[in-house]
GROMACS .gro file of C-alpha atoms in nm:
model
  120
    1GLN     CA    1   0.000   0.000   0.000
    2VAL     CA    2   0.114   0.351  -0.088
    3GLN     CA    3   0.020   0.673   0.085
    4LEU     CA    4   0.066   1.031  -0.023
    5VAL     CA    5   0.036   1.280   0.259
    6GLU     CA    6  -0.003   1.646   0.168
    7SER     CA    7   0.027   1.955   0.380
    8GLY     CA    8   0.059   2.330   0.349
    9GLY     CA    9  -0.265   2.453   0.199
   10GLY     CA   10  -0.470   2.736   0.341
   11LEU     CA   11  -0.596   3.089   0.294
   12VAL     CA   12  -0.365   3.357   0.160
   13GLN     CA   13  -0.408   3.708   0.022
   14PRO     CA   14  -0.338   3.787  -0.343
   15GLY     CA   15   0.035   3.829  -0.395
   16GLY     CA   16   0.114   3.603  -0.102
   17SER     CA   17   0.295   3.271  -0.083
   18LEU     CA   18   0.232   2.917   0.029
   19ARG     CA   19   0.444   2.603   0.031
   20LEU     CA   20   0.286   2.264  -0.026
   21SER     CA   21   0.454   1.939   0.073
   22CYS     CA   22   0.379   1.583  -0.031
   23ALA     CA   23   0.546   1.277   0.118
   24ALA     CA   24   0.509   0.932  -0.036
   25SER     CA   25   0.542   0.625   0.183
   26GLY     CA   26   0.456   0.257   0.193
   27SER     CA   27   0.539  -0.027  -0.042
   28ILE     CA   28   0.746   0.179  -0.287
   29PHE     CA   29   1.016   0.025  -0.502
   30SER     CA   30   1.094   0.325  -0.719
   31ILE     CA   31   0.936   0.655  -0.819
   32TYR     CA   32   0.928   0.774  -1.179
   33ALA     CA   33   0.778   1.114  -1.113
   34MET     CA   34   0.587   1.320  -0.861
   35GLY     CA   35   0.393   1.636  -0.903
   36TRP     CA   36   0.090   1.848  -0.832
   37TYR     CA   37  -0.244   1.887  -1.002
   38ARG     CA   38  -0.527   2.118  -0.910
   39GLN     CA   39  -0.900   2.126  -0.950
   40ALA     CA   40  -1.108   2.440  -0.916
   41PRO     CA   41  -1.485   2.425  -0.861
   42GLY     CA   42  -1.663   2.332  -1.181
   43LYS     CA   43  -1.341   2.267  -1.368
   44GLU     CA   44  -1.139   1.961  -1.462
   45ARG     CA   45  -0.826   1.859  -1.280
   46GLU     CA   46  -0.516   2.005  -1.445
   47LEU     CA   47  -0.142   1.963  -1.418
   48VAL     CA   48   0.042   2.230  -1.222
   49ALA     CA   49   0.398   2.094  -1.215
   50ARG     CA   50   0.575   1.761  -1.232
   51ILE     CA   51   0.930   1.640  -1.171
   52THR     CA   52   1.091   1.312  -1.270
   53THR     CA   53   1.341   1.108  -1.076
   54GLY     CA   54   1.602   1.225  -1.324
   55GLY     CA   55   1.533   1.582  -1.220
   56SER     CA   56   1.356   1.717  -1.525
   57SER     CA   57   1.048   1.921  -1.453
   58ASN     CA   58   0.764   2.080  -1.642
   59TYR     CA   59   0.521   2.350  -1.541
   60ALA     CA   60   0.184   2.463  -1.664
   61ASP     CA   61   0.208   2.795  -1.846
   62PHE     CA   62  -0.016   2.963  -1.591
   63VAL     CA   63   0.236   2.905  -1.308
   64LYS     CA   64   0.567   2.956  -1.485
   65GLY     CA   65   0.777   3.211  -1.304
   66ARG     CA   66   0.558   3.199  -0.993
   67PHE     CA   67   0.567   2.837  -0.871
   68THR     CA   68   0.875   2.624  -0.807
   69LEU     CA   69   0.873   2.247  -0.768
   70SER     CA   70   1.154   2.075  -0.581
   71ARG     CA   71   1.216   1.731  -0.440
   72ASP     CA   72   1.397   1.543  -0.169
   73SER     CA   73   1.452   1.201  -0.321
   74ALA     CA   74   1.581   1.051   0.002
   75LYS     CA   75   1.248   1.136   0.168
   76ASN     CA   76   1.025   1.066  -0.134
   77THR     CA   77   0.894   1.418  -0.088
   78VAL     CA   78   0.814   1.702  -0.324
   79TYR     CA   79   0.756   2.066  -0.241
   80LEU     CA   80   0.562   2.325  -0.435
   81GLN     CA   81   0.660   2.682  -0.353
   82MET     CA   82   0.382   2.909  -0.471
   83ASP     CA   83   0.458   3.280  -0.493
   84SER     CA   84   0.264   3.576  -0.633
   85LEU     CA   85  -0.058   3.389  -0.582
   86LYS     CA   86  -0.367   3.503  -0.766
   87PRO     CA   87  -0.736   3.448  -0.693
   88GLU     CA   88  -0.751   3.220  -0.997
   89ASP     CA   89  -0.504   2.987  -0.823
   90THR     CA   90  -0.781   2.897  -0.581
   91ALA     CA   91  -0.837   2.521  -0.605
   92VAL     CA   92  -0.785   2.191  -0.432
   93TYR     CA   93  -0.428   2.082  -0.498
   94TYR     CA   94  -0.359   1.711  -0.535
   95CYS     CA   95  -0.025   1.537  -0.513
   96ASN     CA   96   0.042   1.265  -0.768
   97ALA     CA   97   0.306   0.993  -0.784
   98ASP     CA   98   0.394   0.765  -1.075
   99LEU     CA   99   0.574   0.473  -0.917
  100ILE     CA  100   0.646   0.103  -0.903
  101THR     CA  101   0.546  -0.081  -0.588
  102GLN     CA  102   0.746  -0.349  -0.415
  103PHE     CA  103   0.508  -0.597  -0.574
  104GLY     CA  104   0.612  -0.493  -0.922
  105SER     CA  105   0.308  -0.298  -1.033
  106ARG     CA  106   0.329   0.051  -1.179
  107ASN     CA  107   0.047   0.286  -1.087
  108TYR     CA  108  -0.050   0.646  -1.035
  109TYR     CA  109  -0.136   0.742  -0.679
  110TRP     CA  110  -0.316   1.049  -0.551
  111GLY     CA  111  -0.315   1.236  -0.226
  112GLN     CA  112  -0.634   1.341  -0.051
  113GLY     CA  113  -0.604   1.700  -0.169
  114THR     CA  114  -0.525   2.021   0.014
  115PRO     CA  115  -0.732   2.335  -0.044
  116VAL     CA  116  -0.571   2.663  -0.142
  117THR     CA  117  -0.779   2.980  -0.128
  118VAL     CA  118  -0.643   3.311  -0.255
  119SER     CA  119  -0.865   3.594  -0.142
  120SER     CA  120  -0.851   3.933   0.020
   0.00000   0.00000   0.00000
């Protein structure tokens, strides 16, 4: 069994910052990639940023220059530093991991989601 535990969401004013964390644990053999998606009310879930084990990352255009994704491979943890937040960044943010379990199966796993609200 694999668990993704997220933290760091909350309420912030426009222009402010938040840092999200996601730690993967359990029956993990290796991780291909981890990242963050978000889903705003009435909208589909969309990719925010993703980083591979090799260190390459990609960002959605709407966060480039404002959000930074980093990782601690030893801890199976990724961090999303969100700066210059805008009201349109308001959403539930979900951590995602593409990994192989100790039983040999490759799957995508999701965290429970952490809400981010940007409002004055």
